[in-house]
PDB file of C-alpha atoms and ligand atoms in Angstrom:
ATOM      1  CA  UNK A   1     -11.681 -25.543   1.238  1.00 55.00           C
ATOM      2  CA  UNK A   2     -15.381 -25.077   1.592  1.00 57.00           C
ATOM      3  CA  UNK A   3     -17.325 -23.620  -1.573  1.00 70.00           C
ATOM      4  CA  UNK A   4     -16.064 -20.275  -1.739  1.00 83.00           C
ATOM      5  CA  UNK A   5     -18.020 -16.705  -2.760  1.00 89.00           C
ATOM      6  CA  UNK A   6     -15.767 -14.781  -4.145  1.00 89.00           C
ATOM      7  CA  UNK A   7     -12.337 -15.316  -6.715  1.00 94.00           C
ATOM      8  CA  UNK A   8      -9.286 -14.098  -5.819  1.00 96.00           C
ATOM      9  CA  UNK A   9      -9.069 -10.412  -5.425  1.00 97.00           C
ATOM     10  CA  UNK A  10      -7.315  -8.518  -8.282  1.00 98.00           C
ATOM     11  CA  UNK A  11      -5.994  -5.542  -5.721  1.00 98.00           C
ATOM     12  CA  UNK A  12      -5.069  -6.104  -2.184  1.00 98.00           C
ATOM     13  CA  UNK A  13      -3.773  -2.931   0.033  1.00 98.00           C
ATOM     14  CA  UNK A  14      -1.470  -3.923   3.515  1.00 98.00           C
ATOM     15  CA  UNK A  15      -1.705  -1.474   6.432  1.00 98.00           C
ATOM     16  CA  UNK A  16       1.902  -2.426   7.106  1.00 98.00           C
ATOM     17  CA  UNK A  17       1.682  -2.094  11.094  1.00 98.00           C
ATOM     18  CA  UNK A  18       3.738  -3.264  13.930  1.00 98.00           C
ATOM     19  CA  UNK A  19       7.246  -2.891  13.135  1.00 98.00           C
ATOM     20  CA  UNK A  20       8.575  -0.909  16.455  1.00 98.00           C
ATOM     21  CA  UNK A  21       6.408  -3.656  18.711  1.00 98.00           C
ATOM     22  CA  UNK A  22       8.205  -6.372  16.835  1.00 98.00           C
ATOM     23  CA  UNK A  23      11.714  -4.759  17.813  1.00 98.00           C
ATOM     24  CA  UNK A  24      10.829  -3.950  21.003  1.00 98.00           C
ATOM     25  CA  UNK A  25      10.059  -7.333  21.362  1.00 98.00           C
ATOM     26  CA  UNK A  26      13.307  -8.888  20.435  1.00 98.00           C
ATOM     27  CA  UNK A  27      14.875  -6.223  22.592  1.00 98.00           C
ATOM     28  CA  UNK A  28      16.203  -4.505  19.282  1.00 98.00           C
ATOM     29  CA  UNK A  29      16.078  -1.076  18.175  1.00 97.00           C
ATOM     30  CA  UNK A  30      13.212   0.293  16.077  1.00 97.00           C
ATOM     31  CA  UNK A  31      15.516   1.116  13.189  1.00 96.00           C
ATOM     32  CA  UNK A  32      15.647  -3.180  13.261  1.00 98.00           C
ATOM     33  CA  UNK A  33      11.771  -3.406  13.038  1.00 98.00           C
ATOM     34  CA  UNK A  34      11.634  -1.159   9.842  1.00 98.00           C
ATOM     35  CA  UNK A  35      15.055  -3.396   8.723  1.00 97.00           C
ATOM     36  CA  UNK A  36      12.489  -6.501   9.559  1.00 98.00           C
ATOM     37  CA  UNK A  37       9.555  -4.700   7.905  1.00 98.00           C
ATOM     38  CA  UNK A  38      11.490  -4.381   4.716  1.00 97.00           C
ATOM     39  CA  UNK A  39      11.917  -7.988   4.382  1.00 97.00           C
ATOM     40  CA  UNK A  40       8.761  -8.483   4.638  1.00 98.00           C
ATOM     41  CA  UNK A  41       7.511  -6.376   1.581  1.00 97.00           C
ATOM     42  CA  UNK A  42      10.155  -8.407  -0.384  1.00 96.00           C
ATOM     43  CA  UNK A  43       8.392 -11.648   0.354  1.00 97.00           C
ATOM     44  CA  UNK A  44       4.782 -10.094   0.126  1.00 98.00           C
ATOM     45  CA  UNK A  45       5.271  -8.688  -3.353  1.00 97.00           C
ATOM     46  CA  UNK A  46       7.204 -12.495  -4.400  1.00 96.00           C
ATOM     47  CA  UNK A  47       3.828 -13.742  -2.633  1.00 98.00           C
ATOM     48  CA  UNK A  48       1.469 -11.781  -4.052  1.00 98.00           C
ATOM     49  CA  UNK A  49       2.948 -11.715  -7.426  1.00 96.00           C
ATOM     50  CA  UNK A  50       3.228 -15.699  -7.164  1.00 96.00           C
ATOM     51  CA  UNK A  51      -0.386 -16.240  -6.322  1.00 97.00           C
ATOM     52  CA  UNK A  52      -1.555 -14.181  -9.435  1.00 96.00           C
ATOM     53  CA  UNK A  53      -2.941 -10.795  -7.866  1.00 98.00           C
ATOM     54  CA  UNK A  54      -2.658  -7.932 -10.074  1.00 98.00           C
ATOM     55  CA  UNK A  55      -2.289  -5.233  -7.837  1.00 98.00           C
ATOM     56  CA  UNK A  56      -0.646  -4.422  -4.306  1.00 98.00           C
ATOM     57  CA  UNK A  57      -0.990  -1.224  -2.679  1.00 98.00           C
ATOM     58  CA  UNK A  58       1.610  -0.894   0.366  1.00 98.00           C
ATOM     59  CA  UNK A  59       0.857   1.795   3.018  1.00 98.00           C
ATOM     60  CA  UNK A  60       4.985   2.766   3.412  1.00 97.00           C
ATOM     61  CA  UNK A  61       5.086   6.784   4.724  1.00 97.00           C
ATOM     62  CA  UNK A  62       1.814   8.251   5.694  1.00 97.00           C
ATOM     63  CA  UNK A  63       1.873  12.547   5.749  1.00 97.00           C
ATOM     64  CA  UNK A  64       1.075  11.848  10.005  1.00 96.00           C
ATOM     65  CA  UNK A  65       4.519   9.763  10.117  1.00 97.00           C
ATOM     66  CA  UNK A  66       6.550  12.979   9.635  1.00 98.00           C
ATOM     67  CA  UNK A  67       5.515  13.840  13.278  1.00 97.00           C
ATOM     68  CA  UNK A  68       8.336  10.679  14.484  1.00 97.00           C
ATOM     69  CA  UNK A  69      11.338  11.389  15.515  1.00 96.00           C
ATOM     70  CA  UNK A  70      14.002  12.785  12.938  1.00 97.00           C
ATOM     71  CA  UNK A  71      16.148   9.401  13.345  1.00 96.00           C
ATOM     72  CA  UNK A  72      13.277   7.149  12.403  1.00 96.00           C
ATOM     73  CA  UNK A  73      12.235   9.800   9.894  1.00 97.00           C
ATOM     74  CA  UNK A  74      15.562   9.024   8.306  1.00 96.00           C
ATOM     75  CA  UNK A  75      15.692   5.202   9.014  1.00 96.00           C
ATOM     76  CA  UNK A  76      12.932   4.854   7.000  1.00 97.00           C
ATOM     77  CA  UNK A  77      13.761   7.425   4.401  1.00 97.00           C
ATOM     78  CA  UNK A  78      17.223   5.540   4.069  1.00 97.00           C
ATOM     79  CA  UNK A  79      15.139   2.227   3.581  1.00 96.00           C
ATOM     80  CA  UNK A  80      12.935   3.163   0.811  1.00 97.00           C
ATOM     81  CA  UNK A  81      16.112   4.777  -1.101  1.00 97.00           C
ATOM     82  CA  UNK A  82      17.200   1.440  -0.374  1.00 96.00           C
ATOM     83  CA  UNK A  83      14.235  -0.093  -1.636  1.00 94.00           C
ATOM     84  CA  UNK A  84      14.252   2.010  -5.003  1.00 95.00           C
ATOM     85  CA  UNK A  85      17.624   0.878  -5.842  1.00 96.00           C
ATOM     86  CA  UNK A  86      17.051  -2.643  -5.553  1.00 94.00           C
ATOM     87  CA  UNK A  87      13.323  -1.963  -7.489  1.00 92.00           C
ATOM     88  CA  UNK A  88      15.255  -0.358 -10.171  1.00 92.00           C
ATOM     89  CA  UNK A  89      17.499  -3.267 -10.593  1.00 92.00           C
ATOM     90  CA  UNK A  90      15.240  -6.237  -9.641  1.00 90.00           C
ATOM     91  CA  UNK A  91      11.836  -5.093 -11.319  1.00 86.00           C
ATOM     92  CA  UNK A  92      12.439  -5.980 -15.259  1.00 84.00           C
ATOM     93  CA  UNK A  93      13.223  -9.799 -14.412  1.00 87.00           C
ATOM     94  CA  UNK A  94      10.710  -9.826 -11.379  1.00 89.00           C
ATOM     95  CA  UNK A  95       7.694  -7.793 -14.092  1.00 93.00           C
ATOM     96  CA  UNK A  96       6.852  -5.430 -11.370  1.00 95.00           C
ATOM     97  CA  UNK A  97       5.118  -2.175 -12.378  1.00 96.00           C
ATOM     98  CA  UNK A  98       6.205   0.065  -9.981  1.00 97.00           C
ATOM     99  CA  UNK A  99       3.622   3.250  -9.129  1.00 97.00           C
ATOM    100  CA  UNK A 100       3.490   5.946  -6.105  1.00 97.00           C
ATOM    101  CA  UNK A 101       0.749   7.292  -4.383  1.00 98.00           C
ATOM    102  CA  UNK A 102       1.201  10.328  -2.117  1.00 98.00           C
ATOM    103  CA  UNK A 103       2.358  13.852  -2.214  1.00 96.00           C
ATOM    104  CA  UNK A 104       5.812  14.896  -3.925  1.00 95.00           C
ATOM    105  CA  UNK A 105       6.122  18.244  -1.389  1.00 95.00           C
ATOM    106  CA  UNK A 106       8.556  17.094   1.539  1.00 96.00           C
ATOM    107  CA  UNK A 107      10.642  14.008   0.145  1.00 97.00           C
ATOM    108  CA  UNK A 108      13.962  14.660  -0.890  1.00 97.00           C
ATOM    109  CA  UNK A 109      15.217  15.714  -4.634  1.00 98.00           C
ATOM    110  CA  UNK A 110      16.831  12.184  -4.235  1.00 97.00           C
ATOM    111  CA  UNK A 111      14.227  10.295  -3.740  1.00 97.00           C
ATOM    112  CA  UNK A 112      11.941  12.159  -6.248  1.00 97.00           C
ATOM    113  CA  UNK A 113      14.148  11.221  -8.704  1.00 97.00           C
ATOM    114  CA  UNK A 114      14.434   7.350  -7.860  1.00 97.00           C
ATOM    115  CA  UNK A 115      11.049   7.433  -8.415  1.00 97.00           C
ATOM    116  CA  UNK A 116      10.170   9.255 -11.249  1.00 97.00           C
ATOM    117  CA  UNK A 117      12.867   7.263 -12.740  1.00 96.00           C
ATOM    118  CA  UNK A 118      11.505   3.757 -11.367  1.00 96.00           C
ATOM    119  CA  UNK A 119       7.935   4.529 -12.487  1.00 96.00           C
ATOM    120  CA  UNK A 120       8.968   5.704 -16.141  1.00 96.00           C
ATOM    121  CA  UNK A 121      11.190   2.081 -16.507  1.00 94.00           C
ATOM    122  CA  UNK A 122       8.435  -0.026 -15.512  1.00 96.00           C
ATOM    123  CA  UNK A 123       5.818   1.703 -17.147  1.00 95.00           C
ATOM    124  CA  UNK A 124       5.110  -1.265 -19.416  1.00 95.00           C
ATOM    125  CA  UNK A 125       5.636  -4.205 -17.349  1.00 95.00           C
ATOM    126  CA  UNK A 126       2.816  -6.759 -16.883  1.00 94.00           C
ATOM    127  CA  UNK A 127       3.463  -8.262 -14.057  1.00 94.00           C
ATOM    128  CA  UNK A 128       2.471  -7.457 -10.918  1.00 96.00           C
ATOM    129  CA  UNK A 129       1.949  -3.806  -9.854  1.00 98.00           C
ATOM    130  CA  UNK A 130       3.125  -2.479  -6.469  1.00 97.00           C
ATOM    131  CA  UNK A 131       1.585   0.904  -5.550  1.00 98.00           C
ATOM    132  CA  UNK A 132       3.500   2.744  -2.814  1.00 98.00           C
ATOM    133  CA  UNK A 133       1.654   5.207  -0.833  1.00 98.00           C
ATOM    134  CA  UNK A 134       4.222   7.111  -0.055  1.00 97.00           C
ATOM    135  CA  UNK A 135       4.026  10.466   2.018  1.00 98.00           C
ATOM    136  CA  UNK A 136       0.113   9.220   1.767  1.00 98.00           C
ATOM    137  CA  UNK A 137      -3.110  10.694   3.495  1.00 98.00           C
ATOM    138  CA  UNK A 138      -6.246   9.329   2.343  1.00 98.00           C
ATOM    139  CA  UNK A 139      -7.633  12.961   3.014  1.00 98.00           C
ATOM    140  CA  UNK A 140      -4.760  14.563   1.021  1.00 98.00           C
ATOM    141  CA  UNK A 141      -5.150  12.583  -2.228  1.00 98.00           C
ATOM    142  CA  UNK A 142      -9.379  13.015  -2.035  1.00 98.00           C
ATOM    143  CA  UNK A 143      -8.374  17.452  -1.471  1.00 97.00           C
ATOM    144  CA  UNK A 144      -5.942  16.722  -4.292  1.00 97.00           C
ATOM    145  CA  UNK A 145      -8.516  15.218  -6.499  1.00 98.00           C
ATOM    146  CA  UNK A 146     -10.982  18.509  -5.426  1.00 96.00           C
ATOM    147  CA  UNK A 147      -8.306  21.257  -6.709  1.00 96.00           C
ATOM    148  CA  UNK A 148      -7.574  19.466  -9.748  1.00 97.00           C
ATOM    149  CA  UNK A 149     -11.543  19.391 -10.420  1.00 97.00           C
ATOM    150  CA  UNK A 150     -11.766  23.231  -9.085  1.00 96.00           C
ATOM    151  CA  UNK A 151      -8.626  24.218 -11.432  1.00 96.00           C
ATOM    152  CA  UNK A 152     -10.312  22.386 -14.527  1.00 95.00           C
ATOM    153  CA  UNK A 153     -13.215  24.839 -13.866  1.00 96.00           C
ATOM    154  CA  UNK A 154     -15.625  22.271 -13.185  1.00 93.00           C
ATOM    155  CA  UNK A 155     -18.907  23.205 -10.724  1.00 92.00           C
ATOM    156  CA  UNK A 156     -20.393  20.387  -9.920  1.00 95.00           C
ATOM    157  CA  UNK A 157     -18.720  16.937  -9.814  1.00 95.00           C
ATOM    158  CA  UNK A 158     -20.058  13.618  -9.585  1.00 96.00           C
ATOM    159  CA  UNK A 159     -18.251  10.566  -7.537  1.00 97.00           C
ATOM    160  CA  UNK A 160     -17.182   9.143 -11.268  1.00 97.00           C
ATOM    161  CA  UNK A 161     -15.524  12.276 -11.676  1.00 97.00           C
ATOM    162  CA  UNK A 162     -13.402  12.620  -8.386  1.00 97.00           C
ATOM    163  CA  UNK A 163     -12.635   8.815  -8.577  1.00 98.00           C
ATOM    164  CA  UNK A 164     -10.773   9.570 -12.085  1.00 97.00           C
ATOM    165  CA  UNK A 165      -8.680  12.547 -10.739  1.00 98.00           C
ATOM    166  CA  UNK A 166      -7.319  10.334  -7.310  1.00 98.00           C
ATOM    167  CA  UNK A 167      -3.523   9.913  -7.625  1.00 98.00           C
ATOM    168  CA  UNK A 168      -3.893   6.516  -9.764  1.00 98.00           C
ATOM    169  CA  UNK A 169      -7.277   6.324 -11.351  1.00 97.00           C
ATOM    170  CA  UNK A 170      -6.568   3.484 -13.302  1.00 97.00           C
ATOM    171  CA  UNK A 171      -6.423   0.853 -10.395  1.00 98.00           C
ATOM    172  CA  UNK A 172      -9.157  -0.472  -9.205  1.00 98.00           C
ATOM    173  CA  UNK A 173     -10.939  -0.101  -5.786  1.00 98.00           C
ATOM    174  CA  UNK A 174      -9.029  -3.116  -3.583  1.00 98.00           C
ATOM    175  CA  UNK A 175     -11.107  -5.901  -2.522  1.00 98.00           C
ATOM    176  CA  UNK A 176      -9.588  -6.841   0.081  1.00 98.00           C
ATOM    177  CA  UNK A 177      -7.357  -4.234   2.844  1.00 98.00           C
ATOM    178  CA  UNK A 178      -5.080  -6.011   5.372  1.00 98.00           C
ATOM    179  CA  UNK A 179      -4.087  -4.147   8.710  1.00 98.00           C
ATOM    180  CA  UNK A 180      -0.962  -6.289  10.805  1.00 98.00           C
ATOM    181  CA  UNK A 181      -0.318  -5.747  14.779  1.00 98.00           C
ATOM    182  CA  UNK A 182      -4.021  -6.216  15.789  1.00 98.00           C
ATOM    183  CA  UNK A 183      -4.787  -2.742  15.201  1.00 98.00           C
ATOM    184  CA  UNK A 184      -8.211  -2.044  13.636  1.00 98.00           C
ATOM    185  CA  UNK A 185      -8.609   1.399  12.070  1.00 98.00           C
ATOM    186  CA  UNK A 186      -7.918   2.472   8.379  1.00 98.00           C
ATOM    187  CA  UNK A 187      -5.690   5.729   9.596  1.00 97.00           C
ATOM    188  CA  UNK A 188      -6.226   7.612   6.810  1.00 98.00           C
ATOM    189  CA  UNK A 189      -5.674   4.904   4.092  1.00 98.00           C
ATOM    190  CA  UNK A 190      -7.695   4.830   0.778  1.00 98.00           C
ATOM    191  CA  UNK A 191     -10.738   6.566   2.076  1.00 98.00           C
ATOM    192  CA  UNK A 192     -12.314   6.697  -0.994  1.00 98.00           C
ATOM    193  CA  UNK A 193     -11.584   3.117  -2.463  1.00 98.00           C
ATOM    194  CA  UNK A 194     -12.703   1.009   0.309  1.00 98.00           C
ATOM    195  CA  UNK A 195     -16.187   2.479   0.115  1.00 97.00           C
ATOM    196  CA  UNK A 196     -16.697  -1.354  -0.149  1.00 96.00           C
ATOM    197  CA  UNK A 197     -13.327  -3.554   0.645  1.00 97.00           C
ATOM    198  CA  UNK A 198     -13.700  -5.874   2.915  1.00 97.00           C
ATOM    199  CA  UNK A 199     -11.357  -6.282   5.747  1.00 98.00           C
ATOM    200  CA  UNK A 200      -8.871  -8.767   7.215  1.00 98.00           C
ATOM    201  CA  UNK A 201      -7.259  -8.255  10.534  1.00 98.00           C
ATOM    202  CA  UNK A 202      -4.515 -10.150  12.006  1.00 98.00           C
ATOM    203  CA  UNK A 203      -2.365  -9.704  15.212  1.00 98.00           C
ATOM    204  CA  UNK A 204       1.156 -10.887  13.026  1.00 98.00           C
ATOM    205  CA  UNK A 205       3.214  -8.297  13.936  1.00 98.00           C
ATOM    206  CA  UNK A 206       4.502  -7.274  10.173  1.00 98.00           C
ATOM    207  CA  UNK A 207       7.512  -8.083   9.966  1.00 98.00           C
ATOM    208  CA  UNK A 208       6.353 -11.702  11.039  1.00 98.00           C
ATOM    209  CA  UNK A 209       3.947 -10.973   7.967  1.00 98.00           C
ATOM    210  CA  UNK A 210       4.304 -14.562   5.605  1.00 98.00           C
ATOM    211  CA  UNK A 211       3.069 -15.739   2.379  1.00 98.00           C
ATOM    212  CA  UNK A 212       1.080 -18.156   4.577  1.00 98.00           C
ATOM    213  CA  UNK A 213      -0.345 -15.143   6.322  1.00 98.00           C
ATOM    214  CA  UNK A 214      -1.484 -13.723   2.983  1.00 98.00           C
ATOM    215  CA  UNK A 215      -2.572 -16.944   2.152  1.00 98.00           C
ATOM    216  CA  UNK A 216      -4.846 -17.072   4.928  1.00 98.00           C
ATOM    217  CA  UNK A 217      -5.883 -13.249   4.478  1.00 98.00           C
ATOM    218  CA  UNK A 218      -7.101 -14.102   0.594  1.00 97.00           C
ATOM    219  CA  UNK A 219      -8.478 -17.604   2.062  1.00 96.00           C
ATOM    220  CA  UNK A 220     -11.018 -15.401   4.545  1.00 96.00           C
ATOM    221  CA  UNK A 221     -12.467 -12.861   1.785  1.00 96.00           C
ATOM    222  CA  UNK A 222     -13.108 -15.688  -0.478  1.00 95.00           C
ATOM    223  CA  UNK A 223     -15.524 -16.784   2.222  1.00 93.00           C
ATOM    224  CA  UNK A 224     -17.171 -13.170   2.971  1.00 93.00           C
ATOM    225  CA  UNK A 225     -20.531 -12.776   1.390  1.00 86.00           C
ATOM    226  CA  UNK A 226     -20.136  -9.413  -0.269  1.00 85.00           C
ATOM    227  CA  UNK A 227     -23.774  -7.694  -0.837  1.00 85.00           C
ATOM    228  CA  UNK A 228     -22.476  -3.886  -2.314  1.00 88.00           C
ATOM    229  CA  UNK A 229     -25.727  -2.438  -0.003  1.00 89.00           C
ATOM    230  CA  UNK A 230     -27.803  -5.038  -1.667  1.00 88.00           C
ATOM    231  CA  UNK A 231     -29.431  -8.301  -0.106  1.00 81.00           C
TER     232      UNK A 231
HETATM  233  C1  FPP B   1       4.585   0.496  10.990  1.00 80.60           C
HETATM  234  O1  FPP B   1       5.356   0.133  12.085  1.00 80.60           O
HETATM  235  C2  FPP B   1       5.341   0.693   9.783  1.00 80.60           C
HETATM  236  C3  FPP B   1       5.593   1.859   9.100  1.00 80.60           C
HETATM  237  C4  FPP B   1       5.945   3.147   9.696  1.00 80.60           C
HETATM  238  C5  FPP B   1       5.509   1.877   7.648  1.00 80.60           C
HETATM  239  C6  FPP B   1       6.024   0.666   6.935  1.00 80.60           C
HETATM  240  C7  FPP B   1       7.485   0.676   6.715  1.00 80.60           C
HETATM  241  C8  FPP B   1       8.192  -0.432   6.398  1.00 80.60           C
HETATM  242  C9  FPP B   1       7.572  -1.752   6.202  1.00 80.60           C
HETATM  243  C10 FPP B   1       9.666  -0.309   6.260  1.00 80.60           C
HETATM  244  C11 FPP B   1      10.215  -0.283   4.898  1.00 80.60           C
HETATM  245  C12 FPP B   1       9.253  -0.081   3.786  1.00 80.60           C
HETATM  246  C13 FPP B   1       9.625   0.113   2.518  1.00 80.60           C
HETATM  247  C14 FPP B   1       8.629   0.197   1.397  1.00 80.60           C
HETATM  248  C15 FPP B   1      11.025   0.258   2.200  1.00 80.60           C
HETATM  249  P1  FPP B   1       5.316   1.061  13.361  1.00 80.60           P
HETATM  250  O2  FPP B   1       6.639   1.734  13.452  1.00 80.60           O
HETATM  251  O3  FPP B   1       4.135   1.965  13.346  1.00 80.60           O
HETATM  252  O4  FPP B   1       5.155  -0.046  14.469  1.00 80.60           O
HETATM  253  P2  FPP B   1       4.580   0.141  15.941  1.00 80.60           P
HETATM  254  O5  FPP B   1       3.148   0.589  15.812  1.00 80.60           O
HETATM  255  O6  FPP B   1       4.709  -1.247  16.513  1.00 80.60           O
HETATM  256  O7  FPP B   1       5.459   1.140  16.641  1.00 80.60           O
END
């Protein structure tokens, strides 16, 4: 490879996209494509944890995906239960640290639980750490991070001081944000945080989504020449 600028990126964030185009396109259901899509966050977070990044955030439920249809809403709901289960069995030996992003109001006592529970057991893990945004709206978490200032009586805030009261101020802004499906738009994803990511589009439907496609992803921002508004 050419001499790179950058190292690899310590926090990468997927806009998971393309899941109902990749079952329509094998004539399937779209409960199949999420079925697919679930796969495909196995081998991403085996990828990712493989290659050495540190953190993956995982755009799985945004708060504008309640408006689908009650079936999918429960496909999917179903999945990530799913998903939970096999986190809380598979995370110890794998050294995920498992964190959620999003608001609690609207998923189900269940799954609430699941993931208090999850969070709690792989609190001190070192390995890699997934961050779901789950029930997630960029919006959402910066109004969240407003009240909380607001409530703590504060009149005046500075950008330091919202960025330490978003959902999980201890990760760090991603470097790199990856959208499947040839979409390009962030859709209310990490507003705040990719003040300066750079981005990586691809038209891999996800679940087509490959270690060789993160590969490539990772390969690309190495190349960008990142200035931060300097020259
Ligand atoms: C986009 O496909 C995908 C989502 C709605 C969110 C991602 C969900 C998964 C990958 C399934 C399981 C995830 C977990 C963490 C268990 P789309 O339905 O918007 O696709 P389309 O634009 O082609 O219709």
């Amino acid at each position: 490879m050419p001499d790179t600028q950058n190292s690899l990126p310590r926090h990468i964030a997927i806009i998971m996209d393309g899941n109902g185009r990749w079952a329509a396109a094998h004539g399937l259901p779209r409960s199949a494509g999420h079925r697919e899509g679930a796969q495909a966050v196995r081998r991403t977070l085996e990828a990712a944890r493989e290659m050495g990044i540190a953190y993956l955030t995982l755009y799985a439920f945004s708060t504008e995906n309640w408006s689908r249809p009650p079936e999918e809403i429960d496909t999917l709901m179903k999945l990530l239960d799913r998903t939970l289960d096999e986190y809380q069995k598979s995370a110890h030996q794998k050294d995920y640290r498992i964190l959620v992003s999003g608001e609690r109001e609207r998923l189900s006592a269940g799954i609430l639980a699941k993931i208090d529970a999850l969070t709690r057991s792989t609190a001190q893990n070192k390995g890699l750490t997934v961050n779901l945004a789950l029930n997630y709206g960029a919006r959402q978490e910066i109004t969240y991070a407003f009240n909380r200032l607001l409530k703590a009586g504060l009149k005046e805030a500075t950008p330091s001081d919202i960025a330490k009261h978003l959902y999980q101020p201890e990760i760090p802004d991603p470097e790199l944000i990856i959208r499947t499906s040839g979409e390009e738009r962030l859709s209310n994803f990490l507003l705040w945080q990719a003040a300066y990511s750079e981005f990586y589009f691809t038209p891999v439907l996800w679940p087509d989504f490959t270690k060789e496609e993160l590969q490539k992803a990772i390969d690309a921002y190495r190349m960008r020449k990142r200035r931060f508004g300097g020259i």
